[in-house]
Amino acid sequence: MSEPLSDQQLSLIDAYWRASNYLTVGQIYLMANPLLREPLRREHIKPRLLGHWGTSPGQNFIYVHLNRLIREHDADIIYISGPGHGGPSVMSHTYLEGTYSELYPKISEDCEGMRLLFRQFSTPGGVPSHAGPHVPGSINEGGELGYSLVHAFGAAFDNPDLIVACVIGDGEAETAPLEGGWKGVQFLNPVRDGAVLPILHLNGYKISGPTVFGRDADEQLARVLEGHGYEVHFVEGDDPPKMHREFAATLDQCYATIRAIQTDARENGLRKRPTWPAIVLRSLKGWTGPKVVDGVQIEGTFRAHQVPLAGVRENPEHLKLLEQWMRSYRPDELFDERGALKPEIKAMAPKGTRRMGANPHANGGILTVALDIPSFTNYAVKLEQPGSVKVESTRPFGKMLRDIFTRNAKQHNFRLFCPDETNSNRLGDVFEVENRCLVSRVESYDDHVAHDGRVMEVLSEHCHQGWLEGYTLTGRHGVFASYEAFAMVVDSMATQHAKWLQTCKTELPWRRPVPSLNYLLTSTCWRNDHNGFSHQGPGFIDTLLTKRGIVSRIYLPPDSNCLLSVADHCLRSRDYINLIVIDKQMHPVWLDIDAAREHCSRGASVWRWAGNCGDDEPDLVLACAGDVMTEEAVAAAWLFRKYLPEMKVRVVNVVDLMTLFPPDRHPHGMSEDYFDQLFTRDKDVVFAFHGYPGEVHQLLHGRPNPERFHVRGYVEEGTTTTPFDMLVLNRASRYHLCIEGLRRAPRHQERARELIRMTEDALDAHRKYIVKHLEDMPAITNWKWTPD
């Protein structure tokens, strides 16, 4: 292997590395005396020592070498820090390269700026310890482990000139999302995509014990990564000059391989899946830190994970060791009189937007190009009266997605992510113009599978979520379509992304708005009767309800036309997590496209045609949210009109769930006056809700008289049964809504008792019928709303 470093380059790279290590230690410990220009004293030390040293020197080592690669090849590279709590390392480098001070002018490149850099780290009013959105150049928070590699591939898709250097901690490598993330090479097409360079950083230990990969021999580890499709390069040791030379040579070799793969594919076409390079870097945990403290080994053990010297304010010997440790980096050789990095050392960093902290791909809103979206009215379902037509609710949206692919083909900035369910979710019209992506072997009998497809199908919700996050954070657009129950697999990932967006919107004006992350959840709990109890779970709604209103949106379109209107809005939005829940099966269309647009813009409205009170005050309000629940509420109102016409019923449909919040809790929350217009001030409301009933009560907290709302929804009753029986099991059917409403109608109690008996008889007949015939009664399956 050739050695690309001259002695002078090695000396300067080592100096840069020492400077980044020095700044990392300073962030963990110091609040004053940043350059040790006086003896270190107790009052210079933070009262609470927080942070993680163990991963940082290895990451610093990688970063400085990537800087050399960028500079020598004018390479377009972003850096993803996967190991937890790697924030001080990345912050050190963005400070040294100048990006941090440009974005945060108070943290200037001098002694005072360095003091503020140290003081703010992991302190009240300061910055957290991860590589979160406050860190320039980051698109991976790193606090919850496992997502670095899927973010890296998402960033690389459709970014042909970009290389994503992804540092993976060996603790992180034990997580399920990371284990699935290696499969990204099966979908990375060198003709049109960038490259991902995984760097598995093995320092052998988690917080209190060894890591799995850390104890594997090189041969075992090589077999694992080669099996995933990588050419593995090992660099290991603890002697800095030797490691610098070997790692520089290895990076050059990997870069040459990446460019050779891309050049060949772009000139000659993709003939087979490439074998991409990956690096395994074995270095000591806490490398260059204290070796032994109080007779106990620190460097190279789990004890270096966090704060190797925890008692420096109380223990003079520890304070002395800290000063010796920091002076071992020879800060006087690194920083000038002002406290700035010396020019000859700073020259080792790239310039302008080639600096990894300033790379626009890591602030994706800078590069975002708006989607060219056709008018959603082109896909409208026409109808003569409400409920007169039934369609597969997601089918028209599939046609709209097809045309979005076509209209944005030149911009190549849109992808559909779906775990092997595109056809199942009735979105298959996209295959008229697009294919499933697979870079491995394609067989003649495959269905719309191609190397250059942009429909991403893999049976890993973690991959889809992470890919889409990486894709949107680098400025592109997409939709994640999944079965409703299995969105819960990525519950935690969605939570982390919401925190990222919230921080960007509220604290970081330099972070430009990025395309929203859009979910389409179908195959819902109410119509997974064929799959049974395991597939029945609407809990993802609850996940997003708990998120701050500035980032979360939840839509429950009652029909296909409303879905088109909502989806158009979501695809044009920025900086949100948009959740759309609607079933894929045949359902009535209630509103023509103009009415649907008006209804969705309001978020909730009275459906006068479905009730019988006109402009009068009702005796009862029947509210609904969700397609199946809407049909049940409309059917219940129809039964009231047929059998108890003197009872005045109002039907209210909610499409934007967040409108139920008071306006001080969510920007979509409806005013008190409009809330009263819909639900009255004092009448009982029977609410048929798609998800768990408690979610509606949560939304209504703070509204006047919330106890008058009686919510029916999913209560964890289910099995393999008929569609209507799912409603019966959860006591949310039209008959149960009627019974609940009749109990809340004091002016009609005499007649109500008779109708309650009638509905109970209907429920008994239903049960007997399905047991005998294995399907729902014709009175249910053939029911249609009529105006009479």
mmCIF file with all atom_site columns, C-alpha atoms in Angstrom, residues 144 147 151 177 461-462 464-466 468-469 480 486-502 517-519 521 539-548 551-552 576-579:
data_model
loop_
_atom_site.group_PDB
_atom_site.id
_atom_site.type_symbol
_atom_site.label_atom_id
_atom_site.label_alt_id
_atom_site.label_comp_id
_atom_site.label_asym_id
_atom_site.label_entity_id
_atom_site.label_seq_id
_atom_site.pdbx_PDB_ins_code
_atom_site.Cartn_x
_atom_site.Cartn_y
_atom_site.Cartn_z
_atom_site.occupancy
_atom_site.B_iso_or_equiv
_atom_site.pdbx_formal_charge
_atom_site.auth_seq_id
_atom_site.auth_comp_id
_atom_site.auth_asym_id
_atom_site.auth_atom_id
_atom_site.pdbx_PDB_model_num
ATOM 1  C CA . GLU A 1 144 ? -30.634 7.029  19.967 1.00 0.00 ? 144 GLU A CA 1
ATOM 2  C CA . TYR A 1 147 ? -29.779 5.167  12.398 1.00 0.00 ? 147 TYR A CA 1
ATOM 3  C CA . HIS A 1 151 ? -29.525 8.109  7.035  1.00 0.00 ? 151 HIS A CA 1
ATOM 4  C CA . PRO A 1 177 ? -31.766 -0.761 12.548 1.00 0.00 ? 177 PRO A CA 1
ATOM 5  C CA . GLU A 1 461 ? -39.596 -0.267 8.253  1.00 0.00 ? 461 GLU A CA 1
ATOM 6  C CA . HIS A 1 462 ? -36.364 0.945  9.866  1.00 0.00 ? 462 HIS A CA 1
ATOM 7  C CA . HIS A 1 464 ? -37.600 3.046  4.899  1.00 0.00 ? 464 HIS A CA 1
ATOM 8  C CA . GLN A 1 465 ? -37.892 5.508  7.767  1.00 0.00 ? 465 GLN A CA 1
ATOM 9  C CA . GLY A 1 466 ? -34.153 6.173  7.860  1.00 0.00 ? 466 GLY A CA 1
ATOM 10 C CA . LEU A 1 468 ? -36.664 8.895  3.885  1.00 0.00 ? 468 LEU A CA 1
ATOM 11 C CA . GLU A 1 469 ? -35.253 10.935 6.758  1.00 0.00 ? 469 GLU A CA 1
ATOM 12 C CA . PHE A 1 480 ? -43.585 6.307  3.262  1.00 0.00 ? 480 PHE A CA 1
ATOM 13 C CA . PHE A 1 486 ? -46.392 -1.760 11.487 1.00 0.00 ? 486 PHE A CA 1
ATOM 14 C CA . ALA A 1 487 ? -45.739 1.964  11.615 1.00 0.00 ? 487 ALA A CA 1
ATOM 15 C CA . MET A 1 488 ? -45.213 1.301  15.309 1.00 0.00 ? 488 MET A CA 1
ATOM 16 C CA . VAL A 1 489 ? -41.929 -0.386 14.359 1.00 0.00 ? 489 VAL A CA 1
ATOM 17 C CA . VAL A 1 490 ? -40.493 3.085  13.714 1.00 0.00 ? 490 VAL A CA 1
ATOM 18 C CA . ASP A 1 491 ? -42.289 4.828  16.580 1.00 0.00 ? 491 ASP A CA 1
ATOM 19 C CA . SER A 1 492 ? -38.999 5.827  18.200 1.00 0.00 ? 492 SER A CA 1
ATOM 20 C CA . MET A 1 493 ? -37.392 6.930  14.933 1.00 0.00 ? 493 MET A CA 1
ATOM 21 C CA . ALA A 1 494 ? -40.365 9.199  14.212 1.00 0.00 ? 494 ALA A CA 1
ATOM 22 C CA . THR A 1 495 ? -40.033 10.645 17.694 1.00 0.00 ? 495 THR A CA 1
ATOM 23 C CA . GLN A 1 496 ? -36.363 11.433 17.140 1.00 0.00 ? 496 GLN A CA 1
ATOM 24 C CA . HIS A 1 497 ? -37.091 13.048 13.771 1.00 0.00 ? 497 HIS A CA 1
ATOM 25 C CA . ALA A 1 498 ? -39.811 15.178 15.356 1.00 0.00 ? 498 ALA A CA 1
ATOM 26 C CA . LYS A 1 499 ? -37.326 16.381 17.967 1.00 0.00 ? 499 LYS A CA 1
ATOM 27 C CA . TRP A 1 500 ? -34.861 17.248 15.209 1.00 0.00 ? 500 TRP A CA 1
ATOM 28 C CA . LEU A 1 501 ? -37.445 19.285 13.266 1.00 0.00 ? 501 LEU A CA 1
ATOM 29 C CA . GLN A 1 502 ? -38.684 20.995 16.418 1.00 0.00 ? 502 GLN A CA 1
ATOM 30 C CA . LEU A 1 517 ? -41.788 13.504 6.063  1.00 0.00 ? 517 LEU A CA 1
ATOM 31 C CA . ASN A 1 518 ? -45.078 12.072 4.794  1.00 0.00 ? 518 ASN A CA 1
ATOM 32 C CA . TYR A 1 519 ? -46.698 8.865  6.018  1.00 0.00 ? 519 TYR A CA 1
ATOM 33 C CA . LEU A 1 521 ? -50.872 4.389  6.597  1.00 0.00 ? 521 LEU A CA 1
ATOM 34 C CA . GLY A 1 539 ? -51.264 3.458  17.936 1.00 0.00 ? 539 GLY A CA 1
ATOM 35 C CA . PHE A 1 540 ? -49.070 5.537  15.623 1.00 0.00 ? 540 PHE A CA 1
ATOM 36 C CA . ILE A 1 541 ? -51.655 8.299  15.869 1.00 0.00 ? 541 ILE A CA 1
ATOM 37 C CA . ASP A 1 542 ? -50.954 8.510  19.583 1.00 0.00 ? 542 ASP A CA 1
ATOM 38 C CA . THR A 1 543 ? -47.224 8.746  18.893 1.00 0.00 ? 543 THR A CA 1
ATOM 39 C CA . LEU A 1 544 ? -47.650 11.908 16.832 1.00 0.00 ? 544 LEU A CA 1
ATOM 40 C CA . LEU A 1 545 ? -50.333 13.404 19.072 1.00 0.00 ? 545 LEU A CA 1
ATOM 41 C CA . THR A 1 546 ? -47.709 13.764 21.792 1.00 0.00 ? 546 THR A CA 1
ATOM 42 C CA . LYS A 1 547 ? -45.369 15.767 19.559 1.00 0.00 ? 547 LYS A CA 1
ATOM 43 C CA . ARG A 1 548 ? -45.224 19.550 19.471 1.00 0.00 ? 548 ARG A CA 1
ATOM 44 C CA . VAL A 1 551 ? -44.078 19.765 13.622 1.00 0.00 ? 551 VAL A CA 1
ATOM 45 C CA . SER A 1 552 ? -46.917 17.186 13.808 1.00 0.00 ? 552 SER A CA 1
ATOM 46 C CA . TYR A 1 576 ? -43.589 18.725 9.239  1.00 0.00 ? 576 TYR A CA 1
ATOM 47 C CA . ILE A 1 577 ? -44.296 15.114 9.985  1.00 0.00 ? 577 ILE A CA 1
ATOM 48 C CA . ASN A 1 578 ? -47.558 14.479 8.149  1.00 0.00 ? 578 ASN A CA 1
ATOM 49 C CA . LEU A 1 579 ? -49.540 11.367 9.034  1.00 0.00 ? 579 LEU A CA 1
#
